[in-house]
XYZ file of C-alpha atoms in Angstrom:
362
model
C -16.172 17.248 0.039
C -14.813 20.035 -2.183
C -16.039 18.025 -5.164
C -19.611 18.547 -3.960
C -18.963 22.205 -3.214
C -17.201 23.309 -6.392
C -18.541 21.073 -9.153
C -22.207 22.215 -8.862
C -20.948 25.770 -9.452
C -20.213 24.866 -13.093
C -23.852 25.758 -13.784
C -22.958 29.370 -13.036
C -19.311 29.466 -14.120
C -18.026 26.971 -16.682
C -14.499 26.962 -15.188
C -15.757 24.889 -12.255
C -16.515 22.075 -14.690
C -12.868 21.045 -14.260
C -13.775 19.460 -10.906
C -15.668 16.787 -12.801
C -12.437 15.329 -14.132
C -10.776 12.595 -12.116
C -7.337 13.488 -13.472
C -7.631 17.061 -12.164
C -8.840 15.984 -8.739
C -6.180 13.271 -8.569
C -3.490 15.884 -9.095
C -4.958 18.045 -6.333
C -5.230 15.023 -4.039
C -1.561 14.165 -4.536
C -0.489 17.763 -3.970
C -2.670 18.118 -0.864
C -1.444 14.927 0.804
C 2.156 15.765 -0.087
C 1.962 19.203 1.548
C 0.135 17.858 4.610
C 2.727 15.144 5.160
C 5.666 17.448 4.472
C 4.394 20.015 6.969
C 3.240 17.748 9.787
C 5.997 15.110 9.856
C 8.515 17.498 11.556
C 5.880 18.392 14.159
C 5.125 14.703 14.660
C 8.823 13.855 15.006
C 9.159 16.474 17.746
C 6.160 15.092 19.652
C 7.345 11.497 19.314
C 10.762 12.426 20.665
C 9.124 14.132 23.643
C 7.268 10.959 24.648
C 10.201 8.712 23.745
C 8.381 6.552 21.177
C 11.491 5.413 19.334
C 12.345 2.311 17.304
C 13.532 -0.686 19.314
C 16.132 -2.707 17.396
C 15.990 -6.463 18.091
C 19.425 -7.774 19.054
C 18.362 -11.336 19.680
C 17.278 -11.804 16.066
C 20.730 -11.394 14.488
C 23.794 -9.950 16.145
C 25.431 -8.956 12.830
C 22.295 -7.161 11.708
C 22.034 -5.416 15.064
C 25.518 -3.994 14.583
C 24.439 -2.541 11.233
C 21.170 -1.107 12.556
C 22.067 -0.186 16.144
C 22.547 3.434 15.066
C 18.794 3.521 14.342
C 17.914 2.703 17.943
C 15.459 5.306 19.227
C 14.578 6.760 15.821
C 11.003 8.161 15.992
C 8.417 5.733 14.654
C 4.645 5.538 13.969
C 4.992 8.061 11.130
C 2.256 6.078 9.408
C -0.215 8.063 11.501
C 0.619 11.174 9.465
C 0.606 9.216 6.184
C -2.814 7.686 6.797
C -4.239 10.989 8.083
C -2.992 12.853 5.007
C -4.446 10.231 2.668
C -7.760 10.303 4.506
C -8.054 14.107 4.501
C -6.956 14.453 0.879
C -9.310 11.721 -0.329
C -12.279 13.174 1.531
C -11.499 16.620 0.081
C -11.069 15.692 -3.576
C -12.801 12.357 -4.190
C -16.474 11.576 -4.371
C -16.490 10.325 -0.778
C -19.967 8.823 -1.204
C -18.547 6.455 -3.824
C -18.873 2.933 -2.448
C -15.371 1.935 -3.575
C -13.832 4.917 -1.845
C -15.744 4.120 1.336
C -14.686 0.460 1.505
C -11.064 1.355 0.733
C -10.968 4.028 3.423
C -12.553 1.586 5.858
C -9.790 -0.924 5.139
C -7.099 1.732 5.438
C -8.368 2.932 8.814
C -9.024 -0.571 10.144
C -5.469 -1.745 9.454
C -4.026 1.566 10.670
C -5.736 1.003 14.028
C -4.350 -2.551 14.216
C -0.888 -1.266 13.318
C -1.138 1.509 15.883
C -2.059 -0.973 18.608
C 0.947 -3.065 17.628
C 3.304 -0.076 17.666
C 1.849 1.254 20.918
C 2.371 -2.043 22.721
C 5.999 -2.082 21.561
C 6.488 1.468 22.813
C 4.580 1.232 26.093
C 6.060 -2.122 27.116
C 9.549 -1.334 25.773
C 9.775 -4.488 23.703
C 10.302 -5.377 20.043
C 7.093 -7.418 19.718
C 3.605 -5.924 19.826
C 0.430 -7.816 18.984
C 0.723 -11.564 18.541
C 0.664 -13.054 15.044
C -2.733 -14.592 15.796
C -4.193 -11.210 16.771
C -2.842 -9.524 13.626
C -4.042 -12.295 11.330
C -7.478 -12.354 12.959
C -7.914 -8.625 12.317
C -6.714 -8.965 8.723
C -8.925 -11.993 8.105
C -11.940 -10.051 9.362
C -11.204 -7.198 6.972
C -10.708 -9.613 4.085
C -14.067 -11.219 4.847
C -15.819 -7.822 4.941
C -14.310 -6.759 1.609
C -15.065 -10.158 0.090
C -18.728 -9.987 1.090
C -18.929 -6.403 -0.212
C -17.632 -7.482 -3.619
C -19.795 -10.601 -3.681
C -22.901 -8.436 -3.195
C -21.806 -5.538 -5.431
C -23.817 -5.425 -8.689
C -20.915 -4.023 -10.750
C -18.144 -6.416 -9.672
C -18.174 -10.143 -10.330
C -16.248 -12.931 -8.652
C -14.210 -13.710 -11.768
C -10.484 -13.268 -12.247
C -9.134 -11.082 -15.027
C -5.980 -12.916 -16.079
C -3.086 -10.890 -17.547
C -2.137 -11.620 -21.182
C -5.523 -13.247 -21.886
C -8.327 -11.248 -23.489
C -12.070 -11.812 -23.284
C -11.622 -14.622 -20.776
C -12.345 -14.451 -17.066
C -12.263 -17.346 -14.633
C -15.043 -17.633 -12.090
C -14.213 -18.602 -8.516
C -17.747 -18.350 -7.189
C -17.953 -18.480 -3.404
C -14.235 -19.297 -3.228
C -13.580 -15.728 -4.294
C -14.070 -14.800 -0.630
C -11.039 -16.897 0.279
C -9.073 -15.355 -2.587
C -9.891 -11.822 -1.383
C -8.721 -12.694 2.125
C -5.440 -14.098 0.786
C -4.784 -10.969 -1.310
C -5.474 -8.499 1.508
C -3.608 -10.448 4.191
C -0.731 -11.131 1.803
C -0.402 -7.528 0.577
C -0.619 -6.071 4.078
C 2.040 -8.370 5.536
C 4.288 -8.195 2.463
C 4.623 -4.415 2.763
C 5.178 -4.836 6.493
C 8.043 -7.277 5.855
C 9.589 -4.934 3.270
C 9.665 -2.070 5.760
C 13.151 -2.781 7.062
C 15.416 -0.284 5.295
C 15.159 3.500 5.090
C 12.723 4.443 2.347
C 12.523 0.975 0.799
C 8.889 0.216 1.607
C 7.431 3.691 1.070
C 9.335 4.114 -2.206
C 7.955 0.800 -3.442
C 4.448 1.726 -2.272
C 4.626 4.948 -4.310
C 5.503 2.981 -7.449
C 2.673 0.495 -6.983
C 0.208 3.302 -6.213
C 1.216 5.069 -9.454
C 0.333 2.004 -11.497
C -2.958 1.395 -9.695
C -3.920 5.040 -10.105
C -3.594 4.555 -13.873
C -5.361 1.185 -13.825
C -8.197 2.572 -11.696
C -8.731 5.446 -14.102
C -8.779 3.077 -17.098
C -11.125 0.610 -15.399
C -13.577 3.380 -14.541
C -13.516 4.897 -18.034
C -15.780 2.999 -20.411
C -13.940 4.114 -23.573
C -10.429 3.286 -22.347
C -11.533 -0.003 -20.779
C -13.210 -1.138 -24.002
C -10.208 -0.136 -26.091
C -7.765 -1.964 -23.817
C -10.103 -4.940 -23.305
C -10.225 -4.683 -19.529
C -13.402 -5.093 -17.450
C -15.276 -1.817 -17.040
C -16.408 -1.143 -13.462
C -18.676 1.847 -13.064
C -17.477 4.280 -10.413
C -14.084 2.649 -9.872
C -12.287 5.596 -11.475
C -12.592 7.482 -8.172
C -9.999 5.105 -6.743
C -7.439 6.962 -8.863
C -7.947 9.925 -6.520
C -7.265 7.688 -3.519
C -4.132 6.253 -5.133
C -2.946 9.771 -5.985
C -3.389 10.773 -2.352
C -1.266 7.772 -1.405
C 1.430 8.852 -3.862
C 1.527 12.391 -2.467
C 1.618 11.250 1.159
C 4.299 8.713 0.287
C 6.490 11.336 -1.366
C 6.079 13.653 1.602
C 7.050 10.890 3.993
C 9.987 9.775 1.836
C 11.410 13.292 2.226
C 12.123 12.392 5.871
C 12.333 8.600 5.599
C 15.067 8.481 2.953
C 18.483 7.259 4.102
C 19.398 8.078 6.819
C 15.809 8.106 8.048
C 14.567 10.708 10.509
C 11.386 8.708 11.140
C 9.907 5.271 10.446
C 6.317 4.580 9.429
C 5.851 1.676 11.835
C 3.196 -1.008 11.487
C 0.508 1.674 11.523
C 1.800 2.699 8.102
C 3.021 -0.522 6.516
C 0.026 -2.706 7.403
C -2.519 -0.095 6.288
C -0.782 0.898 3.042
C -0.257 -2.713 2.017
C -3.849 -3.624 2.798
C -5.185 -0.577 0.941
C -3.198 -1.527 -2.162
C -4.629 -5.019 -1.971
C -8.180 -3.681 -1.678
C -7.763 -1.375 -4.689
C -6.341 -4.261 -6.734
C -9.346 -6.398 -5.856
C -11.934 -3.700 -6.544
C -10.660 -3.014 -10.081
C -10.096 -6.725 -10.861
C -6.319 -6.398 -11.143
C -5.422 -8.728 -8.298
C -3.054 -10.946 -10.254
C -1.115 -7.952 -11.557
C -0.178 -7.267 -7.946
C 2.352 -10.105 -8.207
C 4.116 -8.208 -11.020
C 3.847 -4.560 -10.013
C 4.289 -5.468 -6.362
C 7.078 -7.889 -7.192
C 9.373 -6.374 -4.564
C 6.804 -7.073 -1.853
C 6.112 -10.543 -3.275
C 9.801 -11.522 -3.326
C 10.370 -10.171 0.185
C 7.457 -12.180 1.581
C 8.479 -15.255 -0.418
C 12.027 -15.078 0.959
C 10.638 -15.263 4.501
C 8.417 -18.248 3.683
C 11.228 -20.100 1.908
C 13.556 -19.466 4.837
C 11.025 -20.813 7.330
C 10.257 -23.957 5.298
C 13.941 -24.602 4.594
C 14.913 -24.367 8.260
C 12.033 -26.580 9.392
C 12.321 -29.201 6.655
C 16.058 -29.208 5.917
C 17.519 -27.621 9.022
C 19.431 -25.217 6.784
C 19.014 -21.592 5.739
C 18.664 -20.458 2.139
C 19.544 -16.856 2.938
C 21.850 -15.391 5.547
C 18.732 -13.781 6.981
C 15.221 -12.969 5.788
C 13.591 -10.803 4.480
C 15.779 -10.616 1.395
C 16.915 -6.996 1.818
C 18.705 -7.906 5.038
C 20.412 -10.817 3.278
C 22.051 -8.397 0.858
C 23.107 -6.200 3.750
C 24.900 -9.103 5.403
C 26.737 -9.878 2.156
C 28.411 -6.491 2.531
C 26.199 -4.332 0.308
C 25.575 -0.845 1.718
C 22.004 -0.119 2.804
C 21.516 2.767 0.370
C 22.687 0.593 -2.541
C 20.245 -2.175 -1.612
C 17.409 0.363 -1.478
C 18.200 1.992 -4.825
C 18.640 -1.329 -6.608
C 15.316 -2.561 -5.258
C 13.742 0.697 -6.482
C 15.242 0.164 -9.938
C 13.671 -3.289 -10.055
C 10.386 -1.735 -8.890
C 10.448 0.779 -11.751
C 11.069 -1.994 -14.277
C 8.144 -3.958 -12.824
C 5.960 -0.830 -13.148
C 6.715 -0.654 -16.866
C 6.137 -4.386 -17.347
C 2.768 -4.132 -15.611
C 1.602 -1.281 -17.837
C 2.782 -3.251 -20.882
C 0.330 -6.043 -19.997
C -2.524 -3.703 -20.962
C -1.589 -4.197 -24.613
C -0.158 -7.707 -24.396
C -3.501 -9.480 -24.377
């Protein structure tokens, strides 16, 4: 919005030409979403406490884990509403909101936020630990994946080929099966972040790291000179996604201020489902889907630990981990929650650096 207001003024005053630059607007987007989140989270916490929308800790799942987390019973939740709102406002203010990639990403963000809100609201209103059924969640995510897949399939600037890390000048076509691949990425990313959201600050801290990398990758992909130099596919207009990712970084930092251990508020499914899905959509739009396994390695390992646990119990009748997801396993081994979080963050930072290194290792 402000992009359309201020940039045309460069014809009268050259200083306004700065609004043309994605890097400048990305910085403003991050700052705007950070301030919005920082200011409104305390107000939101107060309102949530008034209506009694607190976290319900599941005792039946694991008694030992309940003892560790029982102190969190009643902690305000659904903070993702503020995160998503801040990202939306900041992106609309500083990005070219008529950009088709911005529009589809915001659609995905809002769609999953609504699904997450419904899930959180059912938990709160019915005073139970389970909200929507797995079938209902998956159906909503599958629908979004199909919409995004069709959008990409029809987009003249994006093909249905995979850009494989470490290989240059080679892309593998999936044809119509790319629709299925898009669905898998979006559903997987959304649920992986949701599964990681179990310790104070763990998920949002990891989201910030991934968003930082995709902000850089989006800028490179949308810049014809940088993309040619680094031998990555150039996608016209995709650079605007850097503004969206920057807004996510700012909102994440603002939320982490209150969500760090011990957390004053949780993001809830309204935050984790939408942020994970949005990351997946950005990765797909800039053709960096496979890099999500590296940069989002924390999310990937967390989701994998759950799948391995399920298959092991059903096929062997034995557990691999004390409990899944993996972060809870480390808790039950005696590691303090804050130490688990920081060590996972350290791994996340290393994965960030490895992902950026792939730009030259081709």
